[in-house]
Short mmCIF file of C-alpha atoms in Angstrom, two decimals:
data_model
loop_
_atom_site.label_atom_id
_atom_site.label_comp_id
_atom_site.label_asym_id
_atom_site.label_seq_id
_atom_site.Cartn_x
_atom_site.Cartn_y
_atom_site.Cartn_z
CA MET A 258 -0.03 -0.06 0.14
CA PHE A 259 1.28 3.51 -0.76
CA SER A 260 2.70 5.54 2.08
CA LEU A 261 1.13 8.68 3.16
CA SER A 262 2.46 10.93 5.93
CA ILE A 263 0.34 13.13 8.09
CA ASN A 264 2.59 15.81 7.35
CA ASP A 265 1.41 15.54 3.59
CA ILE A 266 -2.09 16.33 4.47
CA HIS A 267 -3.23 20.02 4.31
CA LEU A 268 -6.68 21.06 5.58
CA ALA A 269 -8.85 24.06 4.96
CA ALA A 270 -6.79 25.33 1.99
CA SER A 271 -8.22 27.93 -0.52
CA ALA A 272 -7.71 28.73 -4.12
CA THR A 273 -9.18 31.14 -6.77
CA ASP A 274 -8.79 28.67 -9.58
CA LYS A 275 -7.32 25.23 -10.61
CA LYS A 276 -4.00 26.82 -11.68
CA SER A 277 -3.65 28.16 -8.04
CA ALA A 278 -4.57 24.96 -6.37
CA ILE A 279 -2.08 23.03 -8.67
CA GLU A 280 0.67 25.51 -7.80
CA GLN A 281 -0.09 25.18 -4.04
CA VAL A 282 0.01 21.23 -4.27
CA ALA A 283 3.34 21.40 -6.47
CA LEU A 284 5.00 23.64 -3.88
CA ALA A 285 3.93 21.40 -1.04
CA LEU A 286 5.52 18.34 -2.88
CA GLU A 287 8.69 20.44 -3.60
CA ASN A 288 9.05 21.51 0.02
CA SER A 289 8.54 17.80 1.12
CA GLY A 290 11.59 16.77 -1.04
CA TYR A 291 9.53 14.78 -3.51
CA VAL A 292 10.05 17.01 -6.56
CA LYS A 293 12.21 19.71 -8.10
CA SER A 294 10.88 23.07 -8.89
CA GLY A 295 10.12 22.33 -12.56
CA TYR A 296 7.60 19.62 -11.68
CA VAL A 297 4.82 22.24 -11.37
CA GLN A 298 5.07 22.93 -15.13
CA GLY A 299 4.55 19.36 -15.92
CA MET A 300 1.43 19.22 -13.62
CA LEU A 301 -0.12 22.28 -15.41
CA ASN A 302 0.83 20.71 -18.79
CA ARG A 303 -1.02 17.45 -17.78
CA GLU A 304 -4.22 19.39 -17.13
CA LEU A 305 -4.05 20.89 -20.56
CA GLN A 306 -3.93 17.44 -22.07
CA ALA A 307 -6.87 16.07 -19.91
CA PRO A 308 -8.52 17.11 -16.72
CA THR A 309 -7.43 14.80 -13.70
CA PHE A 310 -10.75 15.02 -11.92
CA LEU A 311 -11.91 11.47 -10.96
CA GLY A 312 -15.26 12.08 -9.45
CA ASN A 313 -17.11 12.81 -6.05
CA GLY A 314 -15.09 15.98 -5.73
CA ILE A 315 -11.61 14.45 -6.07
CA ALA A 316 -8.80 15.47 -8.44
CA ILE A 317 -5.39 14.00 -8.89
CA PRO A 318 -3.11 16.32 -10.67
CA HIS A 319 0.33 15.02 -11.59
CA GLY A 320 3.12 15.52 -13.99
CA THR A 321 3.90 14.50 -17.65
CA THR A 322 6.36 11.85 -18.61
CA ASP A 323 8.53 14.69 -19.78
CA THR A 324 8.86 15.94 -16.22
CA ARG A 325 9.50 12.68 -14.61
CA ASP A 326 13.20 13.73 -14.35
CA GLN A 327 11.83 16.29 -11.79
CA VAL A 328 10.68 13.61 -9.31
CA LEU A 329 13.29 13.05 -6.67
CA LYS A 330 11.25 10.33 -4.79
CA THR A 331 7.81 9.04 -4.97
CA GLY A 332 5.23 11.02 -2.74
CA PHE A 333 1.84 12.52 -2.38
CA SER A 334 0.35 15.92 -1.23
CA VAL A 335 -3.19 15.95 -0.16
CA PHE A 336 -5.10 19.24 -0.14
CA GLN A 337 -8.48 19.84 1.30
CA PHE A 338 -10.37 22.74 -0.37
CA PRO A 339 -13.64 23.04 1.66
CA HIS A 340 -15.05 25.77 -0.62
CA GLY A 341 -14.11 23.85 -3.68
CA VAL A 342 -12.12 24.70 -6.84
CA GLU A 343 -13.62 24.63 -10.34
CA TRP A 344 -11.73 21.83 -12.20
CA GLY A 345 -13.36 22.33 -15.65
CA ASP A 346 -16.67 20.84 -17.18
CA GLY A 347 -18.78 21.99 -14.33
CA GLN A 348 -16.73 19.73 -11.89
CA THR A 349 -15.78 20.90 -8.39
CA ALA A 350 -12.71 19.40 -6.64
CA TYR A 351 -12.77 19.69 -2.77
CA ILE A 352 -9.91 16.91 -2.27
CA VAL A 353 -6.80 17.37 -4.43
CA ILE A 354 -4.04 14.70 -4.34
CA GLY A 355 -0.80 15.79 -5.98
CA ILE A 356 1.23 12.72 -7.19
CA ALA A 357 4.91 12.60 -7.78
CA ALA A 358 5.74 9.15 -9.08
CA GLN A 359 9.01 7.76 -10.26
CA SER A 360 7.28 5.07 -12.24
CA ASN A 361 3.67 3.54 -11.92
CA GLU A 362 3.44 3.81 -8.18
CA HIS A 363 0.51 5.88 -8.50
CA LEU A 364 -1.63 3.09 -9.74
CA GLU A 365 -1.85 1.72 -6.33
CA LEU A 366 -3.16 5.04 -5.16
CA LEU A 367 -5.90 4.84 -7.98
CA ARG A 368 -6.89 1.37 -6.78
CA GLN A 369 -7.17 2.60 -3.14
CA LEU A 370 -9.26 5.55 -4.28
CA THR A 371 -11.87 3.56 -6.04
CA HIS A 372 -13.70 2.94 -2.41
CA VAL A 373 -13.85 6.75 -2.06
CA ILE A 374 -15.05 7.54 -5.56
CA SER A 375 -17.61 5.02 -5.38
CA ASP A 376 -19.03 6.18 -1.97
CA GLU A 377 -20.30 9.67 -2.03
CA ASN A 378 -20.50 9.59 1.90
CA ILE A 379 -16.88 9.04 2.37
CA ALA A 380 -16.07 11.80 -0.23
CA GLN A 381 -18.29 14.16 1.67
CA ALA A 382 -16.78 13.11 5.18
CA MET A 383 -13.17 13.82 3.73
CA VAL A 384 -14.31 17.35 2.91
CA LYS A 385 -15.56 17.96 6.37
CA ALA A 386 -12.59 16.15 8.13
CA ASN A 387 -11.16 18.48 10.77
CA THR A 388 -7.80 16.76 11.38
CA PRO A 389 -5.13 15.19 9.21
CA LYS A 390 -5.49 11.81 10.78
CA ALA A 391 -9.33 11.78 10.13
CA LEU A 392 -8.67 12.49 6.49
CA LYS A 393 -6.11 9.92 6.18
CA GLN A 394 -8.17 7.32 7.78
CA LEU A 395 -10.93 7.87 5.27
CA LEU A 396 -8.58 7.95 2.29
CA MET A 397 -6.94 4.87 3.35
CA GLY A 398 -10.06 2.95 4.13
CA GLU A 399 -9.11 2.82 7.84
CA SER A 400 -12.51 4.54 8.65
CA GLN A 401 -15.65 3.54 7.32
CA ILE A 402 -18.97 5.84 7.05
CA GLN A 403 -21.81 4.01 8.64
CA PRO A 404 -25.18 4.21 6.78
CA LEU A 405 -28.05 6.11 8.16
CA LYS A 406 -29.58 4.22 11.15
CA PHE A 407 -33.45 4.30 10.86
CA ASP A 408 -35.19 1.09 11.36
CA ASP A 409 -37.81 -0.48 13.63
CA THR A 410 -35.36 -0.12 16.70
CA MET A 411 -35.40 3.64 16.19
CA VAL A 412 -39.10 4.03 16.12
CA THR A 413 -41.60 4.09 19.06
CA ILE A 414 -45.39 4.21 18.24
CA ASN A 415 -48.16 4.57 20.69
CA ALA A 416 -45.97 6.16 23.36
CA HIS A 417 -47.86 6.99 26.25
CA ALA A 418 -46.83 10.72 26.82
CA ASP A 419 -48.49 13.97 27.72
CA ASN A 420 -45.42 16.14 27.54
CA ILE A 421 -42.59 16.76 24.87
CA ASN A 422 -39.93 15.57 27.34
CA THR A 423 -41.31 11.96 27.51
CA LEU A 424 -40.79 11.75 23.57
CA LYS A 425 -37.33 13.36 23.88
CA ILE A 426 -36.25 10.89 26.32
CA GLN A 427 -37.59 7.93 24.30
CA ASN A 428 -35.82 9.18 21.13
CA ILE A 429 -32.66 9.61 23.20
CA ILE A 430 -32.78 6.06 24.57
CA ASN A 431 -33.02 4.81 20.98
CA LEU A 432 -30.10 6.81 19.69
CA GLN A 433 -28.08 6.07 22.70
CA ASN A 434 -28.63 2.34 22.36
CA ALA A 435 -27.54 2.42 18.79
CA GLN A 436 -24.30 4.30 20.07
CA ILE A 437 -24.64 7.06 17.51
CA VAL A 438 -24.77 10.00 19.91
CA SER A 439 -22.70 11.20 22.75
CA THR A 440 -23.45 12.89 26.19
CA ASP A 441 -23.05 16.33 24.51
CA PHE A 442 -25.97 15.52 22.13
CA ILE A 443 -28.16 14.17 24.86
CA THR A 444 -27.55 17.30 26.92
CA GLN A 445 -28.24 19.57 24.15
CA VAL A 446 -31.52 17.90 23.09
CA LEU A 447 -32.95 17.77 26.66
CA THR A 448 -32.22 21.43 27.32
CA GLU A 449 -33.27 22.97 23.92
CA THR A 450 -36.75 23.29 22.65
CA PRO A 451 -37.81 21.34 19.70
CA TYR A 452 -38.94 23.16 16.55
CA TYR A 453 -42.33 22.89 15.25
CA LEU A 454 -42.64 21.66 11.70
CA GLY A 455 -46.40 21.74 11.54
CA GLN A 456 -49.38 19.30 11.54
CA GLY A 457 -48.35 18.01 15.00
CA ILE A 458 -44.70 17.24 13.98
CA TRP A 459 -41.76 18.33 16.02
CA LEU A 460 -37.95 18.25 15.32
CA SER A 461 -34.94 18.33 17.67
CA ASP A 462 -31.36 17.97 16.97
CA SER A 463 -28.05 19.08 18.19
CA PRO A 464 -24.86 20.73 16.69
CA VAL A 465 -22.64 18.57 18.85
CA GLY A 466 -22.20 14.99 19.74
CA ASN A 467 -23.28 13.51 16.41
CA ILE A 468 -21.22 10.41 16.14
CA GLN A 469 -23.12 8.68 13.38
CA ASN A 470 -26.15 9.43 11.09
CA GLY A 471 -29.37 8.23 12.89
CA ILE A 472 -33.09 9.23 13.27
CA ALA A 473 -35.24 8.44 16.01
CA LEU A 474 -39.09 8.85 15.82
CA SER A 475 -41.60 8.66 18.71
CA VAL A 476 -45.39 8.76 17.90
CA ALA A 477 -47.59 9.71 20.84
CA LYS A 478 -50.70 7.44 21.50
CA ASN A 479 -52.84 10.46 21.99
CA THR A 480 -52.14 13.85 20.79
CA PHE A 481 -51.36 16.59 23.23
CA HIS A 482 -50.24 20.28 23.15
CA PHE A 483 -47.03 22.04 23.67
CA GLN A 484 -46.51 25.82 23.32
CA GLU A 485 -50.01 25.98 21.88
CA HIS A 486 -49.35 23.51 19.00
CA PRO A 487 -50.47 19.93 18.85
CA VAL A 488 -47.74 17.21 19.25
CA LYS A 489 -48.36 13.96 17.51
CA ALA A 490 -44.74 12.89 16.98
CA LEU A 491 -41.29 14.01 17.63
CA ILE A 492 -38.25 13.36 15.31
CA THR A 493 -34.69 13.67 16.67
CA ILE A 494 -31.75 13.67 14.28
CA SER A 495 -28.16 12.86 14.70
CA TYR A 496 -26.23 13.89 11.64
CA ALA A 497 -22.52 13.14 10.80
CA ASN A 498 -22.96 14.11 7.28
CA ASN A 499 -25.73 15.11 4.96
CA GLN A 500 -27.16 11.49 4.56
CA VAL A 501 -30.09 12.86 6.54
CA GLU A 502 -30.98 15.33 3.79
CA SER A 503 -33.15 12.73 1.79
CA PHE A 504 -35.21 11.91 5.00
CA LEU A 505 -35.67 15.58 5.62
CA SER A 506 -36.72 16.19 2.02
CA LYS A 507 -39.29 13.23 2.43
CA VAL A 508 -40.65 14.79 5.64
CA SER A 509 -41.13 18.19 3.93
CA GLN A 510 -42.81 16.44 1.05
CA LEU A 511 -45.15 14.58 3.29
CA LEU A 512 -46.01 17.67 5.13
CA GLN A 513 -46.60 19.69 2.07
CA ASN A 514 -49.01 16.87 0.61
CA GLN A 515 -50.76 16.68 3.98
CA GLN A 516 -49.87 13.01 4.09
CA ILE A 517 -47.99 12.75 7.38
CA SER A 518 -50.74 12.39 9.80
CA HIS A 519 -52.25 9.45 7.92
CA ILE A 520 -48.87 7.71 8.08
CA LEU A 521 -48.43 8.21 11.66
CA LYS A 522 -51.65 6.18 12.26
CA ASN A 523 -49.74 3.05 10.95
CA ASP A 524 -49.40 0.61 13.81
CA ASN A 525 -46.89 -1.48 11.81
CA VAL A 526 -43.46 -0.05 12.59
CA ASN A 527 -41.62 -1.47 9.59
CA SER A 528 -44.35 -0.11 7.34
CA LEU A 529 -44.04 3.29 8.91
CA VAL A 530 -40.38 3.30 8.35
CA SER A 531 -40.67 2.46 4.81
CA ARG A 532 -42.90 5.24 4.18
CA PHE A 533 -40.48 7.69 5.46
CA THR A 534 -37.43 6.27 3.58
CA ASN A 535 -39.34 5.54 0.33
CA GLU A 536 -37.59 7.68 -2.38
CA GLN A 537 -40.25 7.32 -5.10
CA ASN A 538 -40.76 10.74 -6.66
CA THR A 539 -38.20 12.55 -4.53
CA ASN A 540 -35.32 12.19 -6.83
CA SER A 541 -36.98 14.14 -9.63
CA PRO A 542 -36.90 17.64 -8.35
CA SER A 543 -40.23 19.42 -8.19
CA PRO A 544 -40.53 23.11 -9.10
CA SER A 545 -40.13 24.09 -5.38
CA ASP A 546 -36.87 22.08 -5.12
CA SER A 547 -35.38 23.09 -8.35
CA LEU A 548 -32.24 25.33 -8.58
CA ILE A 549 -33.54 28.80 -9.48
CA GLU A 550 -31.65 31.24 -11.95
CA PRO A 551 -30.67 34.41 -10.56
CA SER A 552 -32.96 37.46 -11.66
CA GLN A 553 -31.88 40.95 -12.37
CA SER A 554 -35.07 42.32 -10.80
CA GLY A 555 -36.18 42.03 -7.14
CA ILE A 556 -34.26 42.97 -3.92
CA THR A 557 -31.07 41.38 -2.86
CA GLN A 558 -29.28 41.69 0.45
CA ASP A 559 -26.40 39.79 2.02
CA PHE A 560 -26.24 38.57 5.64
CA THR A 561 -23.66 36.79 7.68
CA ILE A 562 -24.24 33.48 9.67
CA MET A 563 -23.16 34.07 13.15
CA ASN A 564 -24.43 30.75 14.52
CA PRO A 565 -21.36 28.99 16.15
CA HIS A 566 -22.27 25.66 14.45
CA GLY A 567 -23.56 27.16 11.10
CA LEU A 568 -26.91 26.26 9.37
CA HIS A 569 -27.30 22.81 10.91
CA THR A 570 -31.00 21.25 10.73
CA ARG A 571 -32.77 23.55 13.38
CA PRO A 572 -31.73 26.95 12.25
CA SER A 573 -32.11 25.76 8.52
CA THR A 574 -35.76 24.65 9.31
CA LEU A 575 -36.36 27.98 10.89
CA LEU A 576 -35.20 29.87 8.00
CA VAL A 577 -37.35 27.89 5.62
CA SER A 578 -40.22 28.46 7.72
CA THR A 579 -39.60 32.31 7.80
CA ILE A 580 -39.32 32.40 4.01
CA LYS A 581 -42.54 30.33 3.63
CA LYS A 582 -44.38 33.18 5.16
CA PHE A 583 -44.04 35.33 2.15
CA GLU A 584 -45.57 35.17 -1.46
CA SER A 585 -42.41 36.36 -3.09
CA THR A 586 -40.01 33.99 -4.81
CA ILE A 587 -36.87 33.79 -2.53
CA THR A 588 -33.61 32.33 -3.33
CA VAL A 589 -30.73 31.76 -1.06
CA SER A 590 -27.01 31.32 -2.01
CA ASN A 591 -23.88 30.73 0.02
CA LEU A 592 -21.27 33.29 -1.22
CA ASP A 593 -18.55 31.17 0.72
CA GLY A 594 -19.63 28.02 -0.98
CA THR A 595 -20.80 27.27 -4.46
CA ALA A 596 -22.66 30.65 -4.58
CA VAL A 597 -25.55 28.80 -6.65
CA PRO A 598 -28.96 30.22 -5.66
CA VAL A 599 -31.37 27.51 -4.45
CA ASN A 600 -35.06 27.75 -3.52
CA GLY A 601 -35.50 29.10 -0.01
CA ARG A 602 -38.61 27.00 0.55
CA SER A 603 -36.63 23.69 0.40
CA LEU A 604 -35.18 22.59 3.61
CA MET A 605 -32.83 20.03 1.79
CA LYS A 606 -31.58 22.82 -0.39
CA ILE A 607 -30.86 25.04 2.66
CA VAL A 608 -29.05 22.36 4.45
CA SER A 609 -27.10 21.40 1.29
CA LEU A 610 -25.53 24.97 1.15
CA GLY A 611 -23.34 23.94 3.97
CA ALA A 612 -23.33 27.58 5.54
CA LYS A 613 -20.83 27.80 8.49
CA CYS A 614 -20.25 30.48 11.02
CA GLY A 615 -19.12 33.50 9.03
CA HIS A 616 -20.35 32.43 5.72
CA ARG A 617 -22.27 35.10 3.73
CA LEU A 618 -25.79 34.26 2.60
CA ARG A 619 -27.32 36.28 -0.31
CA ILE A 620 -31.08 36.56 -0.06
CA HIS A 621 -32.76 37.37 -3.17
CA ALA A 622 -36.63 38.23 -3.06
CA GLU A 623 -38.92 39.07 -6.15
CA GLY A 624 -42.59 39.58 -5.55
CA VAL A 625 -45.27 41.80 -4.13
CA ASP A 626 -43.89 41.44 -0.49
CA ALA A 627 -40.10 41.24 -1.37
CA GLN A 628 -39.05 44.18 0.86
CA GLN A 629 -40.93 42.93 3.83
CA ALA A 630 -39.42 39.41 3.35
CA ILE A 631 -35.85 40.61 2.98
CA SER A 632 -36.18 42.68 6.27
CA THR A 633 -37.81 39.76 8.23
CA ILE A 634 -35.48 37.20 6.92
CA GLY A 635 -32.64 39.45 7.75
CA GLU A 636 -33.83 39.99 11.28
CA ALA A 637 -34.23 36.12 11.73
CA ILE A 638 -30.72 35.45 10.42
CA ASN A 639 -29.15 38.43 12.73
CA SER A 640 -30.94 37.09 15.77
CA GLY A 641 -29.58 33.61 15.43
CA LEU A 642 -32.55 31.78 13.81
CA GLY A 643 -33.73 30.28 17.15
CA GLU A 644 -30.15 29.96 18.67
CA GLN A 645 -28.32 32.28 20.93
CA ILE A 646 -25.29 33.73 19.33
CA PRO A 647 -22.46 35.50 21.12
CA TRP A 648 -22.85 39.08 19.98
CA VAL A 649 -26.56 39.04 20.62
CA GLU A 650 -25.76 37.64 24.29
CA GLU A 651 -23.27 40.62 24.65
CA LEU A 652 -25.93 43.27 23.50
CA GLN A 653 -28.49 41.99 25.85
CA LEU A 654 -26.12 42.14 28.68
CA SER A 655 -25.27 45.68 27.86
CA LEU A 656 -28.75 46.96 27.75
#
C-alpha cells in the first residue's frame, strides 16, 4: 500500500482557480523533497492534455512523462479545499491529491481511491474532516462511514406521553442504544426546545455529539399540546454528514402533501419506516426544489451567519419557515460556498448550502412582499435563527 504521511495532508486550503490549487500542491511536493521546482509545469501541462478530475469532488493532478526527471522520490500531497475549486466541465474538486511518481506507483493510489470515488458519503466526510488523521483514515479505508440508522429499533409508536420531554427521552434512548450520539448530544437535546414543523410534527437535533447518522421517531398514542401547538410525533436527528437530507426532504414532501398524519396512524413499525424512507418521486426535483436562476429584478441583500455551528438542521428549518411566510420567490445562495442560488422553501436545499459560521448568505426576493421578506429574513438571521449567538448575548447584557 502506498505511504502517506500526516505531514503531507493540508486542511482548510483555499484557491481562486485550478491553476492556483495545482501550484499550491506542487509547492508542497517540492517542500517535502519529492520533486524539483520544474515539476509544477509538468502538472499544469498534464491538465491541458486532460483534466485529472476523478469524480465525487476528487482530483489527482500529476506531471507528464517529460517531467519525470523532476521527481526525486515518490510522494503525495493531499489538499482539502472546503469551498471547492472549479476543475473544468462544471466539476468541483474539494480534495486534491498531488502525485509525484518515479514510475507507476500511483496506480496503487488509484486502486485505493476506488472505494472513495464509489462512496459519496466518504468523499463528503473527507471534505468535512477536521484533522489530518481523520482525513487519512478515510482516504486509506481505515475509517468507514456507517449508513443512516433508521429502522424498527429507532421508532416508538403509541408512546404513552402527555409532554414533549417524554418523547425526547424515548428518542434519546433509541439513539443511545444504537451508540450514535454522545453525552453532549443528549444534554443539548434535553435542554433545547424542539422546533415545530407543522401538523403536529416536532423536530429536535444538536450541533454537537453527532457520532453517526441516525433518526429516532416517537409517535404519541394520544395527541397533546406544547406551546399552543399539537404534538403527534417527535423526530430527533443525529447527523454526521448529509445522509439525513433525503429523510428531511421526504418529511417536507409529506407535510406539503398533507400525508404525514395518515402515515403516523400506521401501527406497523416496519411499514411506517418504509413510508419515510421511500424515495419514490423524491429524486426528480419538483418546481419547489429546483435550482433557480438568478434574476436581475427584485431585492437582494447579504447577511452573515453568526451561529457558532452554522446552518445545521434547526436553524435551517427556521429559515425555511420564515421564508414560507411570504408570497415572493426567494432564493438563497452561500457566497462562501458554491454561490449557486437555491429555492429558499426547500429545507434540503438550504441544508445542502453547507453554510458555516462567518459564511455570507445572499437572499434574493422578487414579488409583492419582497421588501418585507428581506427585512424579516434578515432579522431572523441576525437574531440567530432560534439560537443564542455570542454578539446577541453581549448586546442583551449591555442593555
